[in-house]
Amino acid sequence: MAIVIPHHIAIVMDGNGRWATKRFLPRVAGHKKGVDALRACVRHCGEIGVKVLTVFAFSSENWNRPAEEVSGLMDLLAMALGREVPALQAEGVSIRFIGNRSALSEKVRAGLESAEAMTATNTKLIFNVCFNYGGRWDIAQAAAKLAAQGEPITEATLDRAMALAHVPDPDLLIRTGGEQRISNFLLWQAAYSELYFTGKLWPDFDEAALDEAIADYSGRERRFGRTSEQLAPPPRKAA
Ligand code: IPE
Ligand code: IPE
Ligand code: MG
């Protein structure tokens, strides 16, 4: 079977807390390990020719976690921003933050903006980090934007107003950590994504695990509502 590299991969990076708890470590230690896994994943995507990677790093519902964990995650974001940008730059990665920034601290917001500006012209891989993101928030903000501009609300106008309008929809959506749910991730954009669930916890999700997900994806038949027969190449005429 030929390996088909998805143009756009989206990932719900779940299982950091359980990874840490299993080792009697604080949950934040799992999130730190998760950053290491993400760094390797970004690099691997660039190497194998994935063009867009979109990850779920903090959901609009994650504010409901204990204050200590929420502030740990904010600190980790600030730290990662300070540390990782030169490597992204060297690898030709353009980073974009997707989500509601208004609830984030001034310092974090400034960090996001400078990381985006510094990597804006890179073209090897577009790396979308969904932070304080919710799929419902995205649909609502897109509709509100169109309404404010007096634009009609159609599938096409909504699509263009959505936070991920700069990239095509994800081809493959991976969720680690064993849960089989969307958790308010890309509700609009995942309409035709191939779903892949693995019990592997995010900090353990390495290059080989990504290759395995891509191999699984390669065997899928994407019909987009058509029949299998319609997709098959037309029979060759006899000579
Ligand atoms: C995902 O890992 C990362 C975030 C939600 C920020 P979790 O922290 O949800 O890990 P588990 O699901 O508790 O193991
Ligand atoms: C989804 O994971 C959000 C992120 C990975 C950032 P959660 O761990 O928050 O999802 P639920 O609450 O188990 O559905
Ligand atoms: Mg979780």
PDB file of C-alpha atoms and ligand atoms in Angstrom:
ATOM      1  CA  MET A   1       0.000   0.000   0.000  1.00  0.00           C
ATOM      2  CA  ALA A   2       1.317   3.415  -0.954  1.00  0.00           C
ATOM      3  CA  ILE A   3       1.751   5.887   1.885  1.00  0.00           C
ATOM      4  CA  VAL A   4      -0.297   9.031   1.392  1.00  0.00           C
ATOM      5  CA  ILE A   5       0.979  12.023   3.330  1.00  0.00           C
ATOM      6  CA  PRO A   6      -1.967  14.103   4.571  1.00  0.00           C
ATOM      7  CA  HIS A   7      -1.744  17.756   3.600  1.00  0.00           C
ATOM      8  CA  HIS A   8      -3.220  18.860   6.934  1.00  0.00           C
ATOM      9  CA  ILE A   9      -3.034  16.918  10.213  1.00  0.00           C
ATOM     10  CA  ALA A  10      -4.935  18.037  13.314  1.00  0.00           C
ATOM     11  CA  ILE A  11      -4.210  16.604  16.759  1.00  0.00           C
ATOM     12  CA  VAL A  12      -5.994  16.591  20.117  1.00  0.00           C
ATOM     13  CA  MET A  13      -2.924  16.178  22.304  1.00  0.00           C
ATOM     14  CA  ASP A  14      -4.539  14.361  25.229  1.00  0.00           C
ATOM     15  CA  GLY A  15      -3.115  12.310  28.080  1.00  0.00           C
ATOM     16  CA  ASN A  16      -0.455  14.555  29.611  1.00  0.00           C
ATOM     17  CA  GLY A  17      -2.059  14.459  33.058  1.00  0.00           C
ATOM     18  CA  ARG A  18      -2.330  10.684  33.114  1.00  0.00           C
ATOM     19  CA  TRP A  19       1.242  10.337  31.879  1.00  0.00           C
ATOM     20  CA  ALA A  20       2.409  12.370  34.897  1.00  0.00           C
ATOM     21  CA  THR A  21       0.070  10.751  37.439  1.00  0.00           C
ATOM     22  CA  LYS A  22       1.315   7.282  36.437  1.00  0.00           C
ATOM     23  CA  ARG A  23       4.792   8.451  37.441  1.00  0.00           C
ATOM     24  CA  PHE A  24       3.666  10.141  40.676  1.00  0.00           C
ATOM     25  CA  LEU A  25       4.561  13.506  39.144  1.00  0.00           C
ATOM     26  CA  PRO A  26       2.501  16.720  39.182  1.00  0.00           C
ATOM     27  CA  ARG A  27       0.259  17.117  36.119  1.00  0.00           C
ATOM     28  CA  VAL A  28       2.308  20.069  34.895  1.00  0.00           C
ATOM     29  CA  ALA A  29       5.280  17.702  34.463  1.00  0.00           C
ATOM     30  CA  GLY A  30       3.143  15.836  31.924  1.00  0.00           C
ATOM     31  CA  HIS A  31       2.432  19.061  30.052  1.00  0.00           C
ATOM     32  CA  LYS A  32       6.175  19.806  29.952  1.00  0.00           C
ATOM     33  CA  LYS A  33       6.820  16.361  28.467  1.00  0.00           C
ATOM     34  CA  GLY A  34       4.003  17.138  26.043  1.00  0.00           C
ATOM     35  CA  VAL A  35       5.928  20.131  24.723  1.00  0.00           C
ATOM     36  CA  ASP A  36       8.870  17.804  23.965  1.00  0.00           C
ATOM     37  CA  ALA A  37       6.562  15.457  22.063  1.00  0.00           C
ATOM     38  CA  LEU A  38       5.128  18.400  20.149  1.00  0.00           C
ATOM     39  CA  ARG A  39       8.577  19.692  19.160  1.00  0.00           C
ATOM     40  CA  ALA A  40       9.448  16.268  17.702  1.00  0.00           C
ATOM     41  CA  CYS A  41       6.064  16.065  15.964  1.00  0.00           C
ATOM     42  CA  VAL A  42       6.471  19.468  14.296  1.00  0.00           C
ATOM     43  CA  ARG A  43       9.924  18.519  13.058  1.00  0.00           C
ATOM     44  CA  HIS A  44       8.749  15.158  11.736  1.00  0.00           C
ATOM     45  CA  CYS A  45       5.785  16.735   9.934  1.00  0.00           C
ATOM     46  CA  GLY A  46       8.148  19.139   8.208  1.00  0.00           C
ATOM     47  CA  GLU A  47      10.471  16.294   7.209  1.00  0.00           C
ATOM     48  CA  ILE A  48       7.822  14.043   5.696  1.00  0.00           C
ATOM     49  CA  GLY A  49       6.028  16.773   3.771  1.00  0.00           C
ATOM     50  CA  VAL A  50       2.939  17.540   5.845  1.00  0.00           C
ATOM     51  CA  LYS A  51       2.054  21.147   4.964  1.00  0.00           C
ATOM     52  CA  VAL A  52      -0.258  22.084   7.847  1.00  0.00           C
ATOM     53  CA  LEU A  53      -0.287  20.884  11.470  1.00  0.00           C
ATOM     54  CA  THR A  54      -3.013  22.099  13.829  1.00  0.00           C
ATOM     55  CA  VAL A  55      -2.871  21.143  17.504  1.00  0.00           C
ATOM     56  CA  PHE A  56      -5.275  21.584  20.417  1.00  0.00           C
ATOM     57  CA  ALA A  57      -3.211  22.986  23.283  1.00  0.00           C
ATOM     58  CA  PHE A  58      -5.813  24.616  25.548  1.00  0.00           C
ATOM     59  CA  SER A  59      -9.573  24.461  25.179  1.00  0.00           C
ATOM     60  CA  SER A  60     -12.096  27.067  26.233  1.00  0.00           C
ATOM     61  CA  GLU A  61     -13.253  24.473  28.788  1.00  0.00           C
ATOM     62  CA  ASN A  62      -9.776  23.954  30.256  1.00  0.00           C
ATOM     63  CA  TRP A  63     -10.247  27.135  32.358  1.00  0.00           C
ATOM     64  CA  ASN A  64     -12.339  24.890  34.610  1.00  0.00           C
ATOM     65  CA  ARG A  65      -9.230  23.036  35.783  1.00  0.00           C
ATOM     66  CA  PRO A  66      -7.579  23.779  39.140  1.00  0.00           C
ATOM     67  CA  ALA A  67      -6.047  27.279  39.151  1.00  0.00           C
ATOM     68  CA  GLU A  68      -2.581  25.835  39.675  1.00  0.00           C
ATOM     69  CA  GLU A  69      -2.777  23.747  36.519  1.00  0.00           C
ATOM     70  CA  VAL A  70      -4.193  26.628  34.451  1.00  0.00           C
ATOM     71  CA  SER A  71      -1.409  28.969  35.542  1.00  0.00           C
ATOM     72  CA  GLY A  72       1.133  26.183  34.948  1.00  0.00           C
ATOM     73  CA  LEU A  73      -0.138  25.871  31.369  1.00  0.00           C
ATOM     74  CA  MET A  74       0.019  29.655  30.816  1.00  0.00           C
ATOM     75  CA  ASP A  75       3.590  29.735  32.155  1.00  0.00           C
ATOM     76  CA  LEU A  76       4.525  26.822  29.930  1.00  0.00           C
ATOM     77  CA  LEU A  77       3.152  28.619  26.874  1.00  0.00           C
ATOM     78  CA  ALA A  78       5.106  31.772  27.730  1.00  0.00           C
ATOM     79  CA  MET A  79       8.258  29.713  28.286  1.00  0.00           C
ATOM     80  CA  ALA A  80       7.869  27.694  25.084  1.00  0.00           C
ATOM     81  CA  LEU A  81       7.298  30.895  23.101  1.00  0.00           C
ATOM     82  CA  GLY A  82      10.523  32.337  24.414  1.00  0.00           C
ATOM     83  CA  ARG A  83      12.512  29.204  23.722  1.00  0.00           C
ATOM     84  CA  GLU A  84      11.174  27.509  20.600  1.00  0.00           C
ATOM     85  CA  VAL A  85      10.864  30.286  18.030  1.00  0.00           C
ATOM     86  CA  PRO A  86      14.469  30.176  16.731  1.00  0.00           C
ATOM     87  CA  ALA A  87      14.138  26.437  15.998  1.00  0.00           C
ATOM     88  CA  LEU A  88      10.816  26.975  14.206  1.00  0.00           C
ATOM     89  CA  GLN A  89      12.465  29.722  12.230  1.00  0.00           C
ATOM     90  CA  ALA A  90      15.386  27.476  11.265  1.00  0.00           C
ATOM     91  CA  GLU A  91      12.986  24.737  10.152  1.00  0.00           C
ATOM     92  CA  GLY A  92      10.870  27.041   7.992  1.00  0.00           C
ATOM     93  CA  VAL A  93       7.795  26.746  10.202  1.00  0.00           C
ATOM     94  CA  SER A  94       5.199  29.506  10.344  1.00  0.00           C
ATOM     95  CA  ILE A  95       3.366  29.523  13.696  1.00  0.00           C
ATOM     96  CA  ARG A  96      -0.185  30.830  14.127  1.00  0.00           C
ATOM     97  CA  PHE A  97      -2.286  30.997  17.272  1.00  0.00           C
ATOM     98  CA  ILE A  98      -5.964  30.213  16.908  1.00  0.00           C
ATOM     99  CA  GLY A  99      -8.427  31.092  19.629  1.00  0.00           C
ATOM    100  CA  ASN A 100      -9.846  33.844  21.779  1.00  0.00           C
ATOM    101  CA  ARG A 101      -6.912  35.976  22.860  1.00  0.00           C
ATOM    102  CA  SER A 102      -8.925  38.478  24.867  1.00  0.00           C
ATOM    103  CA  ALA A 103      -8.792  36.308  28.001  1.00  0.00           C
ATOM    104  CA  LEU A 104      -5.009  35.898  27.866  1.00  0.00           C
ATOM    105  CA  SER A 105      -2.571  38.074  29.788  1.00  0.00           C
ATOM    106  CA  GLU A 106      -0.904  41.020  28.084  1.00  0.00           C
ATOM    107  CA  LYS A 107       2.452  39.248  28.317  1.00  0.00           C
ATOM    108  CA  VAL A 108       1.237  36.039  26.717  1.00  0.00           C
ATOM    109  CA  ARG A 109      -0.545  37.979  23.968  1.00  0.00           C
ATOM    110  CA  ALA A 110       2.600  39.937  23.146  1.00  0.00           C
ATOM    111  CA  GLY A 111       4.542  36.649  23.006  1.00  0.00           C
ATOM    112  CA  LEU A 112       2.037  35.135  20.564  1.00  0.00           C
ATOM    113  CA  GLU A 113       2.133  38.167  18.323  1.00  0.00           C
ATOM    114  CA  SER A 114       5.906  38.338  18.175  1.00  0.00           C
ATOM    115  CA  ALA A 115       6.235  34.596  17.446  1.00  0.00           C
ATOM    116  CA  GLU A 116       3.728  34.961  14.612  1.00  0.00           C
ATOM    117  CA  ALA A 117       5.426  38.041  13.194  1.00  0.00           C
ATOM    118  CA  MET A 118       8.897  36.477  13.343  1.00  0.00           C
ATOM    119  CA  THR A 119       7.849  33.329  11.477  1.00  0.00           C
ATOM    120  CA  ALA A 120       5.195  34.834   9.187  1.00  0.00           C
ATOM    121  CA  THR A 121       7.064  34.410   5.909  1.00  0.00           C
ATOM    122  CA  ASN A 122       8.051  30.753   6.444  1.00  0.00           C
ATOM    123  CA  THR A 123       6.379  28.331   4.067  1.00  0.00           C
ATOM    124  CA  LYS A 124       7.558  24.780   4.785  1.00  0.00           C
ATOM    125  CA  LEU A 125       4.912  24.031   7.419  1.00  0.00           C
ATOM    126  CA  ILE A 126       2.034  26.070   8.792  1.00  0.00           C
ATOM    127  CA  PHE A 127       1.733  25.258  12.486  1.00  0.00           C
ATOM    128  CA  ASN A 128      -1.563  26.310  14.064  1.00  0.00           C
ATOM    129  CA  VAL A 129      -1.696  26.218  17.855  1.00  0.00           C
ATOM    130  CA  CYS A 130      -5.278  26.294  19.152  1.00  0.00           C
ATOM    131  CA  PHE A 131      -5.125  28.009  22.502  1.00  0.00           C
ATOM    132  CA  ASN A 132      -8.210  29.139  24.390  1.00  0.00           C
ATOM    133  CA  TYR A 133      -9.987  27.683  21.387  1.00  0.00           C
ATOM    134  CA  GLY A 134     -13.408  26.107  21.061  1.00  0.00           C
ATOM    135  CA  GLY A 135     -15.126  24.976  17.877  1.00  0.00           C
ATOM    136  CA  ARG A 136     -18.354  26.671  18.970  1.00  0.00           C
ATOM    137  CA  TRP A 137     -16.500  29.893  19.723  1.00  0.00           C
ATOM    138  CA  ASP A 138     -15.079  29.810  16.187  1.00  0.00           C
ATOM    139  CA  ILE A 139     -18.473  29.344  14.509  1.00  0.00           C
ATOM    140  CA  ALA A 140     -20.025  32.061  16.691  1.00  0.00           C
ATOM    141  CA  GLN A 141     -17.219  34.564  16.132  1.00  0.00           C
ATOM    142  CA  ALA A 142     -17.362  33.968  12.381  1.00  0.00           C
ATOM    143  CA  ALA A 143     -21.142  34.538  12.313  1.00  0.00           C
ATOM    144  CA  ALA A 144     -20.811  37.652  14.510  1.00  0.00           C
ATOM    145  CA  LYS A 145     -18.139  39.060  12.201  1.00  0.00           C
ATOM    146  CA  LEU A 146     -20.331  38.558   9.115  1.00  0.00           C
ATOM    147  CA  ALA A 147     -23.374  40.036  10.865  1.00  0.00           C
ATOM    148  CA  ALA A 148     -21.380  43.109  11.934  1.00  0.00           C
ATOM    149  CA  GLN A 149     -20.284  43.619   8.326  1.00  0.00           C
ATOM    150  CA  GLY A 150     -23.821  43.128   7.042  1.00  0.00           C
ATOM    151  CA  GLU A 151     -22.664  40.118   5.023  1.00  0.00           C
ATOM    152  CA  PRO A 152     -24.974  37.224   4.160  1.00  0.00           C
ATOM    153  CA  ILE A 153     -24.393  34.048   6.171  1.00  0.00           C
ATOM    154  CA  THR A 154     -23.686  31.153   3.836  1.00  0.00           C
ATOM    155  CA  GLU A 155     -21.376  28.147   4.056  1.00  0.00           C
ATOM    156  CA  ALA A 156     -18.849  29.953   1.878  1.00  0.00           C
ATOM    157  CA  THR A 157     -18.842  33.254   3.807  1.00  0.00           C
ATOM    158  CA  LEU A 158     -18.714  31.448   7.169  1.00  0.00           C
ATOM    159  CA  ASP A 159     -15.841  29.330   5.931  1.00  0.00           C
ATOM    160  CA  ARG A 160     -13.884  32.463   5.040  1.00  0.00           C
ATOM    161  CA  ALA A 161     -14.632  34.117   8.410  1.00  0.00           C
ATOM    162  CA  MET A 162     -13.506  31.098  10.428  1.00  0.00           C
ATOM    163  CA  ALA A 163     -10.254  31.194  12.393  1.00  0.00           C
ATOM    164  CA  LEU A 164      -8.661  28.527  10.159  1.00  0.00           C
ATOM    165  CA  ALA A 165      -9.604  30.196   6.865  1.00  0.00           C
ATOM    166  CA  HIS A 166      -5.918  30.375   5.887  1.00  0.00           C
ATOM    167  CA  VAL A 167      -5.667  26.572   5.490  1.00  0.00           C
ATOM    168  CA  PRO A 168      -7.739  23.784   3.895  1.00  0.00           C
ATOM    169  CA  ASP A 169      -9.695  21.483   6.225  1.00  0.00           C
ATOM    170  CA  PRO A 170      -7.751  18.775   8.069  1.00  0.00           C
ATOM    171  CA  ASP A 171      -7.396  15.480   6.201  1.00  0.00           C
ATOM    172  CA  LEU A 172      -6.502  13.467   9.292  1.00  0.00           C
ATOM    173  CA  LEU A 173      -7.606  14.197  12.857  1.00  0.00           C
ATOM    174  CA  ILE A 174      -5.706  12.301  15.547  1.00  0.00           C
ATOM    175  CA  ARG A 175      -6.665  12.076  19.206  1.00  0.00           C
ATOM    176  CA  THR A 176      -4.230  10.520  21.668  1.00  0.00           C
ATOM    177  CA  GLY A 177      -5.020   9.435  25.230  1.00  0.00           C
ATOM    178  CA  GLY A 178      -7.761   6.916  24.476  1.00  0.00           C
ATOM    179  CA  GLU A 179     -10.876   9.117  24.548  1.00  0.00           C
ATOM    180  CA  GLN A 180     -13.037   8.975  21.456  1.00  0.00           C
ATOM    181  CA  ARG A 181     -14.600  12.422  21.381  1.00  0.00           C
ATOM    182  CA  ILE A 182     -14.098  15.824  19.757  1.00  0.00           C
ATOM    183  CA  SER A 183     -14.165  17.923  22.968  1.00  0.00           C
ATOM    184  CA  ASN A 184     -15.179  21.067  21.042  1.00  0.00           C
ATOM    185  CA  PHE A 185     -12.169  20.940  18.674  1.00  0.00           C
ATOM    186  CA  LEU A 186     -12.619  21.696  14.947  1.00  0.00           C
ATOM    187  CA  LEU A 187     -16.401  21.281  14.763  1.00  0.00           C
ATOM    188  CA  TRP A 188     -16.763  23.000  11.392  1.00  0.00           C
ATOM    189  CA  GLN A 189     -13.510  22.009   9.749  1.00  0.00           C
ATOM    190  CA  ALA A 190     -13.511  18.300  10.676  1.00  0.00           C
ATOM    191  CA  ALA A 191     -16.667  17.611   8.649  1.00  0.00           C
ATOM    192  CA  TYR A 192     -14.743  15.229   6.363  1.00  0.00           C
ATOM    193  CA  SER A 193     -11.550  14.531   8.310  1.00  0.00           C
ATOM    194  CA  GLU A 194     -10.484  10.938   8.775  1.00  0.00           C
ATOM    195  CA  LEU A 195     -10.517  10.224  12.526  1.00  0.00           C
ATOM    196  CA  TYR A 196      -7.756   8.262  14.235  1.00  0.00           C
ATOM    197  CA  PHE A 197      -7.852   7.413  17.917  1.00  0.00           C
ATOM    198  CA  THR A 198      -4.961   5.918  19.838  1.00  0.00           C
ATOM    199  CA  GLY A 199      -4.593   4.924  23.474  1.00  0.00           C
ATOM    200  CA  LYS A 200      -1.034   6.262  23.493  1.00  0.00           C
ATOM    201  CA  LEU A 201      -0.705   9.210  25.875  1.00  0.00           C
ATOM    202  CA  TRP A 202       0.477  12.406  24.180  1.00  0.00           C
ATOM    203  CA  PRO A 203       3.979  12.495  25.775  1.00  0.00           C
ATOM    204  CA  ASP A 204       4.541   8.973  24.374  1.00  0.00           C
ATOM    205  CA  PHE A 205       3.345   9.872  20.865  1.00  0.00           C
ATOM    206  CA  ASP A 206       6.593   9.805  18.889  1.00  0.00           C
ATOM    207  CA  GLU A 207       7.579   9.842  15.212  1.00  0.00           C
ATOM    208  CA  ALA A 208       6.842   6.128  14.814  1.00  0.00           C
ATOM    209  CA  ALA A 209       3.365   6.644  16.278  1.00  0.00           C
ATOM    210  CA  LEU A 210       2.709   9.452  13.796  1.00  0.00           C
ATOM    211  CA  ASP A 211       3.935   7.251  10.938  1.00  0.00           C
ATOM    212  CA  GLU A 212       1.521   4.548  12.131  1.00  0.00           C
ATOM    213  CA  ALA A 213      -1.392   6.999  12.068  1.00  0.00           C
ATOM    214  CA  ILE A 214      -0.425   8.086   8.553  1.00  0.00           C
ATOM    215  CA  ALA A 215      -0.172   4.465   7.406  1.00  0.00           C
ATOM    216  CA  ASP A 216      -3.679   3.866   8.748  1.00  0.00           C
ATOM    217  CA  TYR A 217      -4.914   6.995   6.961  1.00  0.00           C
ATOM    218  CA  SER A 218      -3.314   5.815   3.724  1.00  0.00           C
ATOM    219  CA  GLY A 219      -5.620   2.808   3.703  1.00  0.00           C
ATOM    220  CA  ARG A 220      -8.818   4.832   4.038  1.00  0.00           C
ATOM    221  CA  GLU A 221     -11.135   5.481   1.135  1.00  0.00           C
ATOM    222  CA  ARG A 222     -12.306   9.108   1.232  1.00  0.00           C
ATOM    223  CA  ARG A 223     -15.615   9.135  -0.565  1.00  0.00           C
ATOM    224  CA  PHE A 224     -17.023  12.595   0.309  1.00  0.00           C
ATOM    225  CA  GLY A 225     -20.536  11.254  -0.165  1.00  0.00           C
ATOM    226  CA  ARG A 226     -19.829   9.428  -3.405  1.00  0.00           C
ATOM    227  CA  THR A 227     -19.788   5.687  -4.014  1.00  0.00           C
ATOM    228  CA  SER A 228     -16.701   3.542  -4.166  1.00  0.00           C
ATOM    229  CA  GLU A 229     -17.337   2.864  -7.850  1.00  0.00           C
ATOM    230  CA  GLN A 230     -17.325   6.553  -8.674  1.00  0.00           C
ATOM    231  CA  LEU A 231     -13.845   6.872  -7.175  1.00  0.00           C
ATOM    232  CA  ALA A 232     -12.319   3.932  -9.034  1.00  0.00           C
ATOM    233  CA  PRO A 233     -10.268   4.900 -12.105  1.00  0.00           C
ATOM    234  CA  PRO A 234     -12.242   4.301 -15.331  1.00  0.00           C
ATOM    235  CA  PRO A 235     -11.585   0.855 -16.866  1.00  0.00           C
ATOM    236  CA  ARG A 236      -8.939   0.952 -19.589  1.00  0.00           C
ATOM    237  CA  LYS A 237     -10.196   0.509 -23.135  1.00  0.00           C
ATOM    238  CA  ALA A 238      -8.973  -2.609 -24.863  1.00  0.00           C
ATOM    239  CA  ALA A 239      -6.236  -1.859 -27.356  1.00  0.00           C
TER     240      ALA A 239
HETATM  241  C1  IPE B   1      -4.112  17.321  27.404  1.00  0.00           C
HETATM  242  O1  IPE B   1      -3.754  16.477  28.445  1.00  0.00           O
HETATM  243  C2  IPE B   1      -3.534  18.697  27.565  1.00  0.00           C
HETATM  244  C3  IPE B   1      -4.521  19.715  27.953  1.00  0.00           C
HETATM  245  C4  IPE B   1      -5.826  19.532  28.022  1.00  0.00           C
HETATM  246  C5  IPE B   1      -3.993  21.031  28.260  1.00  0.00           C
HETATM  247  P1  IPE B   1      -4.645  16.353  29.734  1.00  0.00           P
HETATM  248  O2  IPE B   1      -4.137  17.304  30.755  1.00  0.00           O
HETATM  249  O3  IPE B   1      -6.088  16.467  29.421  1.00  0.00           O
HETATM  250  O4  IPE B   1      -4.313  14.873  30.197  1.00  0.00           O
HETATM  251  P2  IPE B   1      -5.305  13.827  30.845  1.00  0.00           P
HETATM  252  O5  IPE B   1      -6.448  13.635  29.889  1.00  0.00           O
HETATM  253  O6  IPE B   1      -5.757  14.376  32.142  1.00  0.00           O
HETATM  254  O7  IPE B   1      -4.476  12.602  30.994  1.00  0.00           O
HETATM  255  C1  IPE B   2      -9.068  18.326  24.984  1.00  0.00           C
HETATM  256  O1  IPE B   2      -8.631  17.544  26.059  1.00  0.00           O
HETATM  257  C2  IPE B   2      -8.361  19.631  24.981  1.00  0.00           C
HETATM  258  C3  IPE B   2      -6.917  19.601  24.703  1.00  0.00           C
HETATM  259  C4  IPE B   2      -6.225  18.553  24.383  1.00  0.00           C
HETATM  260  C5  IPE B   2      -6.263  20.875  24.769  1.00  0.00           C
HETATM  261  P1  IPE B   2      -9.420  17.488  27.430  1.00  0.00           P
HETATM  262  O2  IPE B   2      -8.678  16.543  28.295  1.00  0.00           O
HETATM  263  O3  IPE B   2      -9.645  18.841  27.966  1.00  0.00           O
HETATM  264  O4  IPE B   2     -10.822  16.870  26.981  1.00  0.00           O
HETATM  265  P2  IPE B   2     -11.976  16.217  27.832  1.00  0.00           P
HETATM  266  O5  IPE B   2     -12.366  17.203  28.885  1.00  0.00           O
HETATM  267  O6  IPE B   2     -11.454  14.964  28.440  1.00  0.00           O
HETATM  268  O7  IPE B   2     -13.054  15.933  26.857  1.00  0.00           O
HETATM  269 MG    MG B   3      -7.506  15.112  28.928  1.00  0.00          MG
END
